Amino acid sequence: GNSVTQMEGPVTLSEEAFLTINCTYTATGYPSLFWYVQYPGEGLQLLLKATKADDKGSNKGFEATYRKETTSFHLEKGSVQVSDSAVYFCALSAPNTGNQFYFGTGTSLTVIP
Amino acid sequence: DAGITQSPRHKVTETGTPVTLRCHQTENHRYMYWYRQDPGHGLRLIHYSYGVKDTDKGEVSDGYSVSRSKTEDFLLTLESATSSQTSVYFCAISESTGYTYEQYFGPGTRLTVT
């Protein structure tokens, strides 16, 4: 079946620290992979995506590389800011599933000044 | 901005009462989804629709029904609300980018069942 596993939170970092949030997946076929971000009181927003192996998605200083050999899509940012405090969700969309998405449980990030 | 609105944004209701949540989109998207978000569970799919009057069940559909009589509106109904249905409910649409589909979300409805 299709599923996503991401690291448990919460994660607390100091401003300018390096961020990694781990995400691994199980999928039939060749999925597309996504990271979404949710700020307090809001819906999920698409942060970045990758549609095939070795693709790197990037946006707002965040990056993630689609690693087929390790079935991973880890989110990284070199220097976090207080404004990055949010919940981050890893997700996949598998072919032939009626456009269904499968989400991880979310990782809460708090960045302190 | 995918033009998705949800109403109401907040609702408190009593156990056993029916509740209907509305999702409205303005861009003629074919696919629409209802999720619930709970701590420790992430997002779980309740029902989805792939066209007017075409719907299917998701992972956690028990106790919920949906209807889609117009492209722009997707309604989620709790026939008899229970405390276990206290949650935040999100509507989403799928949009094709050519290579894949992306999902875009509404702002959510916080439902409390007392």
CSV table of C-alpha atoms in Angstrom, one decimal, chain A residues 32 34 36 38 41-46 49 51 87 89 93 97-101 103-106, chain B residues 9 31 33 35 37 40-43 45 48 57 90 94 97 99-107:
chain,number,residue,atom,x,y,z
A,32,SER,CA,5.2,12.2,-6.6
A,34,PHE,CA,5.4,16.8,-1.5
A,36,TYR,CA,3.3,21.0,2.9
A,38,GLN,CA,0.7,24.6,8.0
A,41,GLY,CA,-5.0,28.5,12.3
A,42,GLU,CA,-4.6,28.0,8.6
A,43,GLY,CA,-4.9,25.3,6.0
A,44,LEU,CA,-2.0,23.4,4.5
A,45,GLN,CA,0.1,25.2,1.9
A,46,LEU,CA,2.2,23.4,-0.7
A,49,LYS,CA,7.4,18.9,-4.6
A,51,THR,CA,7.9,14.2,-9.3
A,87,VAL,CA,3.8,22.1,11.2
A,89,PHE,CA,3.7,17.4,6.4
A,93,SER,CA,0.5,11.0,-4.6
A,97,THR,CA,-5.2,6.1,-7.0
A,98,GLY,CA,-7.8,8.6,-8.1
A,99,ASN,CA,-5.5,11.5,-7.3
A,100,GLN,CA,-5.5,10.5,-3.6
A,101,PHE,CA,-2.8,11.9,-1.4
A,103,PHE,CA,0.0,12.3,4.4
A,104,GLY,CA,2.4,11.8,7.2
A,105,THR,CA,1.4,12.7,10.8
A,106,GLY,CA,3.2,16.1,10.7
B,9,ARG,CA,-15.3,28.3,10.1
B,31,TYR,CA,-11.6,16.6,-7.8
B,33,TYR,CA,-11.7,16.0,-0.9
B,35,TYR,CA,-10.1,15.4,5.4
B,37,GLN,CA,-7.0,16.5,11.1
B,40,GLY,CA,-1.1,12.2,16.1
B,41,HIS,CA,-3.0,11.2,13.0
B,42,GLY,CA,-2.1,13.9,10.5
B,43,LEU,CA,-4.7,14.2,7.8
B,45,LEU,CA,-9.3,11.2,4.0
B,48,TYR,CA,-13.7,12.5,-2.1
B,57,LYS,CA,-15.2,6.7,0.5
B,90,PHE,CA,-10.3,20.5,5.6
B,94,SER,CA,-6.6,18.6,-7.0
B,97,THR,CA,0.3,20.5,-13.4
B,99,TYR,CA,3.4,15.9,-14.6
B,100,THR,CA,1.4,15.3,-11.5
B,101,TYR,CA,-1.5,16.6,-9.4
B,102,GLU,CA,-1.2,19.1,-6.6
B,103,GLN,CA,-3.6,19.5,-3.7
B,104,TYR,CA,-4.7,22.9,-2.4
B,105,PHE,CA,-6.6,23.3,0.9
B,106,GLY,CA,-9.3,25.5,2.3
B,107,PRO,CA,-8.8,27.3,5.6
